[in-house]
Amino acid sequence: MANQALKQWVDSIAKLATPDRIVWCNGSAEEDLALKKELVSAGTLIALNEKKWPNSFLYRSHPNDVARTEAQTFICSRDKADAGPTNNWMSPADAETRVYAILRQAMRGRTMYVVPYLMGPVGSPCSRVGVEITDSPYVVISMRVMTRMGQIALDHLGDGTDFVRGVHCTADLHPERRYICHFPETSTILSVGSGYGGNALLSKKCHSLRLASVQGRRENWLAEHMLILGVTTPAGHKHYVAAAFPSACGKTNLALLVSALPGYKVETVGDDICWLHPGNDGRLWAVNPEAGMFGVAPGTNTRSNPNAMTSVRQNAIFTNVALTADGSPWWEGLDDEVPGRLTDWRGLGWTLEKGEPAAHPNARFTVSLRECPSMSREMDSTRGVPISAILFGGRRARLAPLVYEAFNWDHGVYVGATMVSETTAAANGDVGVPRNDPMAMLPFCGYNMGDYFAHWLTFAGPKRPKIFHVNWFRKDNDGKFLWPGYGENIRVLKWILDRVEDRVSAIDSPIGRLPRSTDIDTSNMLMPANRLRALLDVDRGTWLQEAERNGAFLERFGDRLPMTLRREHGALIRRLEFPPAA
Ligand code: GTP
Ligand code: SPV
Ligand code: MN
């Protein structure tokens, strides 16, 4: 082991946590196989039906540990104001005291794995190295899918000292002793008391969003909770789109879209995280730092997301799904027929009469993007892909139309900053409650979001992507979705790309530019004109109430709120109060 800084840090954590063994992971297939064997014999992993689901496994996390825990997630900047009003803050000293007390001798009798990983394509100047120390072999096998793990990362690092230091320890899983702490000034993460997803796979939200957002601010780039997709139009033009939707609001599904319109083809570059860099050509270029998907299982089926279903046919890890008698994974929405008997996500017998879901609503699949039929070769491009359009969106049963376009970059940043979405099962807490979630980054921005808005505003420029807002989740008075979603979302992407190519005009409304209802391609679909009108409706009265609520939200940032956003806010209110005569 040549890298002295890395070795010293690993030694210091070993001294504290006193594991019985230390294993440096190289990311090889043999290492992966051996870990899976070990996990299966320990009963931690269940091997699925080898014929139907080759090399695939089920993992059940502790029932109190099934989603990200935002209340136990902390930004530990030296100055509290740098965490901002939307993050939990703890002083670095306090956080270390608390977490070190839990880490002390916590790996006694256990193996400590050292997991080097690379975020971003091999050889890219955008890529970054992290090392996660963990006592969870489940984390190790997941990191191998989600990142470029092992020797590849050590090669990239060389004898450099610039790597994110992450310590993860399962500890006793007691929610009161669960801390996910981020130290932006030392690029360190300390995570204890959870073995689940975004809390434990430190490469994902902790490194690639919370710490990377701070680094991006310093170095003039953006770390975003966005998918990246490529669309080829019938004319053969290729565009790349990045879209920020909050957790469990449709990123993976849009990224893997199979077009309902003939002639359009979608390719997947990323499904959750995007690093955006300004290029010398004035455009914004996007890189997916990850190598795999940790996707929501419920609702995924061969009609809604055929590419996801193909991706998980082999070499997948399922977390908290149900299990059928023949050793297949199962979740709500997988098929029309619900099996009479299942083993539920907790491992208990289940029948329909139980009246509760068999899979956890936040059950997930972990699979390499290389298994995905729509994967784009550009995923490994060292400079990334140039972005033509940025989409913001969320779950809004009311109010937000199917799609609208921001007037310009500053207005687009305002649209992103005032995003609201209904909460989902991806984080602990109530589900279905609307909350402000700027740029889908509320739980993931590692610094003061007022400063984050200012940072976004600096990216204005003539060649920057156009910004749009979309909403697949508007409902009628009976609570049914007005828009069919999934593969049909290509119809909205079509209008967006027509706008990008300047092939279609739009109607100015107070909130932004709307499509004419005749400009949404509804060929070969059942879409009564009144339903499309309802989908595109902008009600001034309710929008004024929305704007007032958003005003109160923005005020929380005090003098860190950029003047430009204050001005955009005032302009929106004026447009809503005094719309130009039609
Ligand atoms: P994270 O991985 O948590 O960041 O989520 P995500 O944004 O990738 O969400 P994902 O695509 O996994 O979708 C979450 C849920 O929304 C799933 O249950 C989907 O079936 C559902 N969903 C996705 N797209 C649509 C859509 O267009 N319409 C409707 N009605 N539901 C959708
Ligand atoms: C999300 O919650 O946005 C996810 C899943 O993508 S997790 O990795 O748990 O954060
Ligand atoms: Mn996510």
Coordinates of C-alpha atoms and ligand atoms in Angstrom, one line a residue:
M1 CA 0.0 0.0 0.0
A2 CA 1.8 3.0 -1.3
N3 CA -0.5 5.9 -0.3
Q4 CA 0.7 7.0 3.2
A5 CA -2.1 9.4 3.9
L6 CA -4.7 6.7 3.2
K7 CA -2.8 4.1 5.3
Q8 CA -2.5 6.5 8.2
W9 CA -6.2 7.3 8.2
V10 CA -7.2 3.6 8.0
D11 CA -4.8 2.9 10.9
S12 CA -6.4 5.6 13.0
I13 CA -9.9 4.3 12.4
A14 CA -8.8 0.7 13.1
K15 CA -7.3 1.9 16.4
L16 CA -10.6 3.4 17.3
A17 CA -13.0 0.7 16.2
T18 CA -10.7 -2.3 16.9
P19 CA -11.8 -4.7 14.2
D20 CA -10.5 -8.3 14.3
R21 CA -9.5 -8.1 10.7
I22 CA -8.9 -5.5 8.0
V23 CA -9.7 -6.3 4.4
W24 CA -8.6 -4.0 1.6
C25 CA -11.1 -4.5 -1.2
N26 CA -9.9 -4.7 -4.8
G27 CA -13.3 -4.9 -6.5
S28 CA -12.6 -8.3 -8.2
A29 CA -15.3 -10.8 -9.1
E30 CA -13.7 -13.4 -6.9
E31 CA -13.9 -11.1 -3.9
D32 CA -17.5 -10.3 -4.6
L33 CA -18.4 -14.0 -5.0
A34 CA -16.6 -14.9 -1.7
L35 CA -18.5 -12.1 0.2
K36 CA -21.8 -13.2 -1.2
K37 CA -21.2 -16.8 -0.2
E38 CA -20.3 -15.7 3.3
L39 CA -23.4 -13.5 3.5
V40 CA -25.6 -16.4 2.3
S41 CA -24.2 -18.8 4.8
A42 CA -24.7 -16.3 7.6
G43 CA -28.3 -15.8 6.5
T44 CA -27.8 -12.1 5.8
L45 CA -28.4 -12.6 2.1
I46 CA -31.0 -14.9 0.5
A47 CA -30.0 -16.4 -2.9
L48 CA -32.9 -16.1 -5.3
N49 CA -34.1 -18.8 -7.7
E50 CA -30.9 -19.4 -9.6
K51 CA -32.7 -20.4 -12.8
K52 CA -35.1 -17.5 -13.0
W53 CA -32.9 -14.9 -11.2
P54 CA -29.3 -15.9 -11.7
N55 CA -26.7 -14.5 -9.3
S56 CA -29.3 -12.4 -7.6
F57 CA -30.0 -11.9 -3.9
L58 CA -32.5 -10.6 -1.4
Y59 CA -31.3 -8.5 1.6
R60 CA -33.6 -7.4 4.4
S61 CA -32.5 -4.4 6.4
H62 CA -33.6 -3.9 10.0
P63 CA -37.3 -2.9 10.1
N64 CA -36.4 0.4 11.8
D65 CA -33.8 1.1 9.1
V66 CA -35.6 1.2 5.7
A67 CA -35.0 4.7 4.4
R68 CA -32.8 7.7 4.7
T69 CA -33.2 9.5 8.0
E70 CA -33.1 13.2 7.4
A71 CA -33.6 14.1 11.1
Q72 CA -30.3 12.3 11.9
T73 CA -28.4 13.7 9.0
F74 CA -26.0 16.6 9.9
I75 CA -23.8 19.1 8.1
C76 CA -20.9 19.7 10.5
S77 CA -19.4 22.9 9.1
R78 CA -17.4 25.1 11.5
D79 CA -19.9 27.9 11.1
K80 CA -23.5 27.0 11.7
A81 CA -24.6 29.7 9.1
D82 CA -22.8 27.7 6.4
A83 CA -25.1 24.8 6.9
G84 CA -28.1 27.1 6.4
P85 CA -31.7 27.0 7.7
T86 CA -32.6 23.8 5.8
N87 CA -29.9 21.5 7.2
N88 CA -29.4 20.0 10.6
W89 CA -26.1 21.3 12.0
M90 CA -23.7 20.0 14.6
S91 CA -20.3 21.5 15.4
P92 CA -17.5 19.3 14.1
A93 CA -16.2 18.8 17.7
D94 CA -19.6 17.8 19.0
A95 CA -20.2 15.4 16.1
E96 CA -16.8 13.8 16.5
T97 CA -17.4 13.3 20.3
R98 CA -20.7 11.7 19.7
V99 CA -19.8 9.5 16.8
Y100 CA -16.4 8.4 18.2
A101 CA -18.1 7.3 21.4
I102 CA -20.2 4.9 19.2
L103 CA -17.3 3.9 17.0
R104 CA -15.0 3.0 20.0
Q105 CA -14.4 -0.7 19.8
A106 CA -17.6 -1.0 17.7
M107 CA -15.9 -3.4 15.2
R108 CA -14.6 -5.8 17.8
G109 CA -15.2 -9.3 16.5
R110 CA -15.9 -8.0 13.1
T111 CA -14.1 -7.4 9.8
M112 CA -13.3 -3.8 8.7
Y113 CA -13.5 -3.4 4.9
V114 CA -11.6 -0.7 3.2
V115 CA -13.4 0.2 0.0
P116 CA -11.7 2.6 -2.4
Y117 CA -14.1 3.9 -5.1
L118 CA -14.0 6.2 -8.1
M119 CA -16.9 8.6 -8.8
G120 CA -17.0 9.4 -12.5
P121 CA -15.5 7.9 -15.6
V122 CA -12.0 6.5 -15.6
G123 CA -9.6 9.2 -16.8
S124 CA -12.0 12.1 -16.5
P125 CA -10.8 15.3 -14.9
C126 CA -14.3 15.5 -13.3
S127 CA -13.8 12.2 -11.4
R128 CA -13.2 12.0 -7.7
V129 CA -11.9 9.3 -5.3
G130 CA -13.4 8.3 -2.1
V131 CA -12.6 5.6 0.4
E132 CA -15.3 4.0 2.6
I133 CA -14.4 2.1 5.7
T134 CA -17.3 -0.2 6.6
D135 CA -18.1 -3.2 8.8
S136 CA -21.0 -4.2 6.5
P137 CA -20.3 -6.7 3.7
Y138 CA -23.7 -5.8 2.2
V139 CA -22.3 -2.3 1.8
V140 CA -19.2 -3.7 0.1
I141 CA -21.1 -5.7 -2.5
S142 CA -23.4 -2.8 -3.1
M143 CA -20.6 -0.3 -3.6
R144 CA -19.1 -2.7 -6.2
V145 CA -22.3 -2.2 -8.2
M146 CA -22.8 1.5 -7.6
T147 CA -19.3 2.7 -8.1
R148 CA -16.1 1.9 -10.0
M149 CA -14.6 0.2 -7.0
G150 CA -11.2 -1.2 -5.9
Q151 CA -7.8 -1.0 -7.6
I152 CA -9.2 1.4 -10.3
A153 CA -9.7 4.0 -7.6
L154 CA -6.4 3.5 -6.0
D155 CA -4.7 3.9 -9.4
H156 CA -6.6 7.2 -9.9
L157 CA -5.6 8.4 -6.5
G158 CA -1.9 7.5 -6.7
D159 CA -0.2 9.1 -3.8
G160 CA -2.6 12.0 -3.7
T161 CA -4.3 13.1 -0.5
D162 CA -7.4 14.5 -2.1
F163 CA -10.0 11.8 -1.4
V164 CA -13.2 11.7 0.6
R165 CA -12.8 9.8 3.9
G166 CA -16.0 7.9 4.8
V167 CA -16.4 5.8 7.9
H168 CA -19.5 3.6 8.2
C169 CA -20.3 1.4 11.1
T170 CA -23.5 -0.5 11.5
A171 CA -23.3 -0.3 15.4
D172 CA -26.5 -1.3 17.2
L173 CA -29.0 0.2 14.6
H174 CA -30.7 2.1 17.4
P175 CA -32.4 5.1 15.9
E176 CA -31.3 7.3 18.8
R177 CA -27.7 6.4 18.1
R178 CA -27.9 6.9 14.4
Y179 CA -25.8 9.8 13.0
I180 CA -25.0 10.7 9.4
C181 CA -22.4 13.5 9.7
H182 CA -20.7 15.4 7.0
F183 CA -17.6 17.5 7.5
P184 CA -17.3 19.7 4.3
E185 CA -14.1 21.4 5.5
T186 CA -12.2 18.0 5.9
S187 CA -14.1 16.0 3.2
T188 CA -15.0 13.5 5.9
I189 CA -18.2 11.5 6.5
L190 CA -19.0 9.6 9.7
S191 CA -22.1 7.4 9.5
V192 CA -23.2 5.1 12.3
G193 CA -26.3 3.2 13.3
S194 CA -27.8 2.5 9.9
G195 CA -27.2 -0.1 7.2
Y196 CA -29.6 1.3 4.6
G197 CA -29.0 2.8 1.2
G198 CA -28.2 6.5 1.2
N199 CA -27.2 6.3 4.9
A200 CA -24.6 3.6 4.4
L201 CA -23.5 3.7 0.7
L202 CA -21.4 6.8 1.4
S203 CA -20.5 7.3 -2.2
K204 CA -24.0 8.2 -3.1
K205 CA -25.8 11.1 -1.3
C206 CA -23.1 11.7 1.3
H207 CA -20.1 12.1 -1.1
S208 CA -21.6 12.7 -4.5
L209 CA -24.1 15.3 -3.4
R210 CA -23.5 16.7 0.1
L211 CA -19.7 17.0 0.0
A212 CA -19.5 17.3 -3.8
S213 CA -21.9 20.3 -3.8
V214 CA -19.5 22.1 -1.5
Q215 CA -16.6 21.2 -3.6
G216 CA -18.5 22.2 -6.8
R217 CA -19.2 25.6 -5.3
R218 CA -15.5 26.1 -4.6
E219 CA -14.5 24.8 -8.1
N220 CA -17.2 26.3 -10.3
W221 CA -19.4 23.2 -11.0
L222 CA -22.7 21.8 -9.7
A223 CA -23.4 18.5 -8.0
E224 CA -27.1 17.7 -8.6
H225 CA -29.8 15.1 -7.8
M226 CA -30.5 14.6 -11.5
L227 CA -30.9 11.9 -14.1
I228 CA -29.1 12.3 -17.4
L229 CA -30.7 10.9 -20.6
G230 CA -30.0 11.2 -24.3
V231 CA -32.9 11.5 -26.9
T232 CA -32.5 10.9 -30.6
T233 CA -35.3 12.6 -32.5
P234 CA -36.9 11.2 -35.7
A235 CA -34.7 13.7 -37.6
G236 CA -31.7 12.1 -36.1
H237 CA -30.8 15.0 -33.8
K238 CA -29.3 14.0 -30.5
H239 CA -30.0 15.9 -27.3
Y240 CA -29.1 15.3 -23.7
V241 CA -31.5 16.3 -20.8
A242 CA -30.9 16.4 -17.1
A243 CA -33.8 16.3 -14.7
A244 CA -34.1 17.0 -11.0
F245 CA -37.0 15.3 -9.3
P246 CA -37.1 14.5 -5.5
S247 CA -36.6 11.0 -4.2
A248 CA -39.1 8.5 -5.6
C249 CA -40.5 11.0 -8.0
G250 CA -39.5 9.4 -11.3
K251 CA -35.8 9.9 -12.2
T252 CA -35.0 6.3 -12.8
N253 CA -38.2 5.8 -14.8
L254 CA -37.6 8.8 -17.0
A255 CA -33.9 7.9 -17.5
L256 CA -34.9 4.4 -18.7
L257 CA -37.9 5.5 -20.8
V258 CA -39.0 3.4 -23.7
S259 CA -40.6 5.8 -26.1
A260 CA -44.4 5.6 -26.8
L261 CA -43.8 7.7 -29.9
P262 CA -42.3 6.1 -33.0
G263 CA -38.9 7.5 -34.1
Y264 CA -37.7 8.7 -30.7
K265 CA -35.0 6.8 -28.8
V266 CA -33.9 7.3 -25.3
E267 CA -30.6 6.3 -23.8
T268 CA -29.6 6.4 -20.2
V269 CA -26.5 8.1 -18.9
G270 CA -27.5 8.3 -15.3
D271 CA -30.5 7.9 -13.1
D272 CA -29.9 9.7 -9.8
I273 CA -26.8 12.0 -9.7
C274 CA -25.3 14.4 -12.1
W275 CA -22.1 16.6 -12.0
L276 CA -22.5 19.6 -14.3
H277 CA -19.4 21.4 -15.6
P278 CA -19.3 24.5 -17.8
G279 CA -17.4 23.7 -21.0
N280 CA -15.1 25.9 -23.0
D281 CA -17.8 26.0 -25.6
G282 CA -20.2 27.7 -23.2
R283 CA -22.4 24.7 -22.8
L284 CA -23.0 22.7 -19.6
W285 CA -21.6 19.2 -19.6
A286 CA -22.9 16.4 -17.5
V287 CA -21.2 13.4 -16.0
N288 CA -22.8 10.6 -14.0
P289 CA -20.5 9.8 -11.1
E290 CA -22.2 6.5 -10.4
A291 CA -22.0 3.1 -12.2
G292 CA -25.2 1.5 -11.0
M293 CA -28.8 2.1 -10.0
F294 CA -30.3 1.8 -6.5
G295 CA -33.9 2.1 -7.9
V296 CA -37.4 2.0 -6.3
A297 CA -38.9 -1.5 -6.9
P298 CA -42.7 -0.8 -6.2
G299 CA -44.4 0.3 -9.4
T300 CA -41.8 -1.2 -11.6
N301 CA -43.1 -3.7 -14.2
T302 CA -42.7 -4.8 -17.8
R303 CA -45.2 -2.1 -19.0
S304 CA -44.1 0.9 -16.8
N305 CA -40.3 0.2 -17.1
P306 CA -39.3 -2.7 -19.3
N307 CA -35.6 -1.6 -19.3
A308 CA -35.5 -1.8 -15.5
M309 CA -37.1 -5.2 -15.5
T310 CA -34.5 -6.5 -18.0
S311 CA -31.7 -4.9 -16.0
V312 CA -32.7 -6.8 -12.8
R313 CA -33.0 -10.2 -14.5
Q314 CA -29.5 -11.1 -13.3
N315 CA -26.7 -10.0 -11.0
A316 CA -29.1 -7.9 -8.9
I317 CA -29.4 -7.2 -5.2
F318 CA -33.0 -6.6 -4.0
T319 CA -33.5 -4.9 -0.6
N320 CA -36.7 -5.2 1.4
V321 CA -38.8 -6.7 -1.4
A322 CA -41.2 -9.7 -0.8
L323 CA -40.3 -13.3 -1.7
T324 CA -42.5 -15.8 -3.6
A325 CA -42.6 -19.5 -2.8
D326 CA -40.4 -20.2 -5.8
G327 CA -37.6 -17.9 -4.7
S328 CA -38.5 -14.9 -6.9
P329 CA -38.6 -11.3 -5.7
W330 CA -42.0 -9.6 -5.6
W331 CA -43.3 -6.1 -5.0
E332 CA -46.5 -4.1 -5.3
G333 CA -47.2 -3.2 -8.9
L334 CA -44.9 -5.9 -10.4
D335 CA -47.8 -7.7 -12.1
D336 CA -51.6 -7.7 -12.0
E337 CA -51.8 -10.9 -10.2
V338 CA -51.0 -10.8 -6.5
P339 CA -49.6 -14.2 -5.3
G340 CA -51.8 -15.8 -2.6
R341 CA -48.9 -16.2 -0.3
L342 CA -45.7 -14.4 0.1
T343 CA -42.9 -13.8 2.6
D344 CA -43.1 -10.1 3.3
W345 CA -40.1 -7.7 3.4
R346 CA -39.7 -8.4 7.1
G347 CA -39.4 -12.2 6.5
L348 CA -42.9 -12.9 7.8
G349 CA -45.7 -14.9 6.2
W350 CA -48.1 -12.6 4.2
T351 CA -51.5 -12.9 2.6
L352 CA -53.6 -10.2 1.0
E353 CA -55.9 -10.1 4.0
K354 CA -53.1 -8.5 6.0
G355 CA -54.0 -5.3 4.3
E356 CA -50.5 -4.0 4.2
P357 CA -47.9 -4.1 1.4
A358 CA -45.7 -7.2 1.1
A359 CA -42.7 -5.2 -0.1
H360 CA -41.6 -2.1 1.7
P361 CA -42.8 1.0 -0.2
N362 CA -39.1 2.0 -0.4
A363 CA -37.9 -1.5 -1.4
R364 CA -35.1 -1.2 -4.0
F365 CA -33.0 -3.0 -6.6
T366 CA -29.2 -2.5 -6.9
V367 CA -27.9 -3.3 -10.3
S368 CA -25.1 -2.2 -12.6
L369 CA -26.0 0.3 -15.4
R370 CA -24.2 -2.1 -17.7
E371 CA -27.2 -4.5 -17.3
C372 CA -29.5 -1.8 -18.7
P373 CA -30.5 -2.2 -22.4
S374 CA -30.8 1.6 -22.7
M375 CA -27.4 2.4 -21.2
S376 CA -25.5 5.0 -23.2
R377 CA -21.9 4.5 -24.1
E378 CA -21.4 8.1 -23.2
M379 CA -21.6 7.0 -19.6
D380 CA -17.9 6.4 -19.8
S381 CA -17.1 9.6 -21.7
T382 CA -14.4 11.5 -19.9
R383 CA -15.9 14.9 -20.8
G384 CA -19.5 13.9 -20.2
V385 CA -22.5 15.0 -22.4
P386 CA -23.7 18.5 -23.4
I387 CA -27.0 19.3 -21.8
S388 CA -29.8 20.9 -24.0
A389 CA -32.5 21.1 -21.3
I390 CA -32.8 21.0 -17.5
L391 CA -36.1 19.8 -16.0
F392 CA -37.3 20.4 -12.5
G393 CA -40.3 18.5 -11.3
G394 CA -42.1 16.9 -8.4
R395 CA -45.3 15.2 -7.3
R396 CA -48.1 17.8 -7.3
A397 CA -51.6 16.5 -7.2
R398 CA -52.8 20.0 -8.0
L399 CA -51.5 23.3 -9.3
A400 CA -48.4 22.5 -11.4
P401 CA -49.2 22.0 -15.1
L402 CA -47.8 19.1 -17.1
V403 CA -45.0 21.2 -18.4
Y404 CA -43.9 24.9 -18.7
E405 CA -40.7 26.6 -19.7
A406 CA -38.9 29.3 -17.7
F407 CA -38.5 32.7 -19.4
N408 CA -34.7 32.6 -18.9
W409 CA -31.9 31.3 -16.7
D410 CA -32.7 33.5 -13.7
H411 CA -36.3 32.7 -13.8
G412 CA -35.4 29.0 -14.2
V413 CA -33.3 29.2 -11.0
Y414 CA -36.3 30.7 -9.3
V415 CA -38.5 27.9 -10.6
G416 CA -36.1 25.3 -9.2
A417 CA -35.7 27.2 -5.9
T418 CA -39.4 27.2 -5.3
M419 CA -40.0 23.6 -6.3
V420 CA -42.6 21.8 -4.0
S421 CA -43.2 18.1 -4.0
E422 CA -45.2 15.6 -1.9
T423 CA -43.0 13.6 0.5
T424 CA -42.3 9.9 -0.3
A425 CA -41.2 6.7 1.4
A426 CA -37.6 7.3 0.4
A427 CA -37.1 9.2 3.7
N428 CA -38.5 8.4 7.2
G429 CA -41.6 10.5 8.1
D430 CA -45.0 11.4 6.6
V431 CA -45.7 10.5 3.0
G432 CA -47.7 12.7 0.7
V433 CA -47.1 16.0 2.4
P434 CA -46.1 18.9 0.1
R435 CA -42.9 20.5 1.1
N436 CA -40.4 22.9 -0.5
D437 CA -37.6 20.9 -2.1
P438 CA -35.4 23.3 -4.1
M439 CA -33.8 21.6 -7.1
A440 CA -34.7 18.3 -5.4
M441 CA -31.7 19.0 -3.2
L442 CA -33.3 19.8 0.1
P443 CA -31.9 16.7 1.9
F444 CA -28.7 16.8 -0.2
C445 CA -27.2 20.3 -0.3
G446 CA -24.1 20.3 1.8
Y447 CA -24.2 24.1 2.4
N448 CA -26.5 27.1 2.9
M449 CA -29.1 26.9 0.2
G450 CA -29.1 30.7 -0.1
D451 CA -25.5 30.4 -1.3
Y452 CA -26.5 27.5 -3.4
F453 CA -29.1 29.6 -5.3
A454 CA -26.4 32.3 -5.8
H455 CA -24.1 29.7 -7.2
W456 CA -26.7 28.4 -9.6
L457 CA -27.3 32.0 -10.8
T458 CA -23.6 32.4 -11.8
F459 CA -24.1 29.8 -14.5
A460 CA -26.3 32.0 -16.6
G461 CA -25.1 32.3 -20.3
P462 CA -26.3 32.3 -23.8
K463 CA -25.4 28.6 -24.5
R464 CA -26.8 27.2 -21.3
P465 CA -29.7 24.7 -21.3
K466 CA -33.3 26.0 -21.3
I467 CA -35.0 25.2 -18.1
F468 CA -38.5 23.6 -17.8
H469 CA -40.8 22.4 -15.0
V470 CA -42.7 19.1 -15.4
N471 CA -45.4 17.3 -13.4
W472 CA -46.5 13.8 -14.2
F473 CA -48.5 13.5 -11.0
R474 CA -51.5 15.9 -11.3
K475 CA -54.8 14.2 -10.2
D476 CA -58.4 14.7 -11.0
N477 CA -61.1 15.2 -8.3
D478 CA -61.3 11.4 -7.9
G479 CA -57.7 11.2 -7.0
K480 CA -56.7 9.5 -10.3
F481 CA -53.6 10.6 -12.3
L482 CA -54.6 12.8 -15.2
W483 CA -51.4 11.8 -17.2
P484 CA -50.5 8.2 -18.0
G485 CA -46.7 8.9 -17.4
Y486 CA -43.8 6.5 -18.0
G487 CA -43.2 5.8 -21.7
E488 CA -45.8 8.5 -22.6
N489 CA -43.6 11.2 -21.0
I490 CA -41.8 11.2 -24.3
R491 CA -44.6 13.4 -25.6
V492 CA -43.6 16.1 -23.1
L493 CA -39.9 15.6 -24.0
K494 CA -40.9 16.0 -27.6
W495 CA -42.4 19.5 -26.9
I496 CA -39.3 20.4 -24.8
L497 CA -36.9 19.4 -27.6
D498 CA -39.1 21.2 -30.1
R499 CA -38.7 24.3 -28.0
V500 CA -34.9 23.7 -27.7
E501 CA -34.7 23.5 -31.5
D502 CA -37.0 26.5 -31.9
R503 CA -39.6 24.5 -33.9
V504 CA -42.6 25.4 -31.9
S505 CA -44.0 28.6 -30.3
A506 CA -45.4 28.8 -26.7
I507 CA -48.0 30.8 -24.8
D508 CA -46.8 33.2 -22.2
S509 CA -48.5 32.7 -18.8
P510 CA -47.7 34.4 -15.5
I511 CA -45.7 31.3 -14.4
G512 CA -43.8 30.7 -17.6
R513 CA -44.3 29.5 -21.2
L514 CA -46.9 26.9 -21.8
P515 CA -47.5 24.6 -24.7
R516 CA -50.6 25.1 -26.8
S517 CA -52.7 22.0 -26.1
T518 CA -52.5 21.2 -29.8
D519 CA -48.7 21.1 -29.6
I520 CA -48.6 18.1 -27.2
D521 CA -48.5 15.1 -29.5
T522 CA -51.4 12.9 -28.4
S523 CA -51.4 10.6 -31.4
N524 CA -52.4 7.1 -30.6
M525 CA -53.3 7.8 -27.0
L526 CA -56.6 8.3 -25.2
M527 CA -56.5 11.9 -24.2
P528 CA -59.8 13.8 -24.2
A529 CA -59.3 17.5 -24.9
N530 CA -60.7 18.5 -21.5
R531 CA -58.2 16.3 -19.7
L532 CA -55.3 17.9 -21.5
R533 CA -56.7 21.3 -20.7
A534 CA -56.9 20.3 -17.1
L535 CA -53.3 19.2 -17.2
L536 CA -52.2 22.5 -18.6
D537 CA -54.4 24.7 -16.5
V538 CA -52.8 27.5 -14.5
D539 CA -55.2 28.9 -11.9
R540 CA -54.1 32.4 -10.9
G541 CA -55.7 32.4 -7.5
T542 CA -54.1 29.2 -6.2
W543 CA -50.8 30.2 -7.8
L544 CA -50.9 33.4 -5.9
Q545 CA -51.3 31.5 -2.6
E546 CA -48.5 29.2 -3.7
A547 CA -46.3 32.2 -4.5
E548 CA -47.0 33.6 -1.1
R549 CA -46.1 30.4 0.7
N550 CA -42.9 30.2 -1.4
G551 CA -42.1 33.8 -0.4
A552 CA -42.2 32.8 3.2
F553 CA -39.9 29.8 2.5
L554 CA -37.4 32.0 0.6
E555 CA -37.4 34.5 3.5
R556 CA -35.9 31.8 5.7
F557 CA -32.6 32.4 3.9
G558 CA -32.5 36.1 5.1
D559 CA -29.7 38.1 3.6
R560 CA -28.2 34.9 2.0
L561 CA -31.1 35.0 -0.5
P562 CA -29.8 36.5 -3.8
M563 CA -31.5 39.7 -4.8
T564 CA -32.1 38.2 -8.2
L565 CA -34.5 35.6 -6.7
R566 CA -36.2 38.4 -4.6
R567 CA -36.7 40.2 -7.9
E568 CA -38.0 37.1 -9.7
H569 CA -40.4 36.5 -6.8
G570 CA -41.8 40.0 -7.0
A571 CA -42.1 39.8 -10.8
L572 CA -44.1 36.5 -10.5
I573 CA -46.5 38.0 -8.0
R574 CA -47.0 41.0 -10.3
R575 CA -47.6 38.8 -13.3
L576 CA -50.2 36.8 -11.3
E577 CA -51.9 39.9 -10.0
F578 CA -51.9 41.9 -13.2
P579 CA -51.8 39.4 -16.1
P580 CA -51.4 41.2 -19.5
A581 CA -54.7 41.5 -21.4
A582 CA -55.3 38.4 -23.6
Ligands
GTP1 P1 -34.8 8.0 -6.0 O1 -34.1 6.8 -6.4 O2 -35.5 7.9 -4.7 O3 -34.0 9.3 -6.1 O4 -36.1 8.1 -7.0 P2 -36.4 8.4 -8.5 O5 -36.7 9.8 -8.7 O6 -35.5 7.7 -9.4 O7 -37.9 7.7 -8.6 P3 -38.3 6.4 -9.5 O8 -38.2 6.6 -11.0 O9 -37.7 5.2 -8.9 O10 -39.9 6.4 -9.2 C1 -40.5 6.3 -8.0 C2 -41.9 5.9 -8.0 O11 -42.7 6.8 -8.9 C3 -42.1 4.5 -8.6 O12 -43.1 3.8 -7.8 C4 -42.6 4.7 -10.0 O13 -43.4 3.7 -10.5 C5 -43.4 6.1 -9.9 N1 -43.3 6.8 -11.2 C6 -42.2 7.1 -11.9 N2 -42.5 7.7 -13.0 C7 -43.9 7.9 -13.0 C8 -44.8 8.6 -13.9 O14 -44.5 9.1 -15.0 N3 -46.1 8.6 -13.5 C9 -46.5 8.0 -12.4 N4 -47.8 8.0 -12.1 N5 -45.7 7.4 -11.5 C10 -44.4 7.3 -11.8
SPV2 C1 -33.0 8.8 -2.7 O1 -33.6 8.7 -1.6 O2 -33.1 9.9 -3.3 C2 -32.3 7.7 -3.3 C3 -32.2 6.5 -2.4 O3 -31.9 7.8 -4.4 S1 -30.9 6.6 -1.2 O4 -29.7 6.1 -1.8 O5 -31.3 5.9 -0.1 O6 -30.7 8.0 -0.9
MN3 MN -32.1 9.8 -5.3

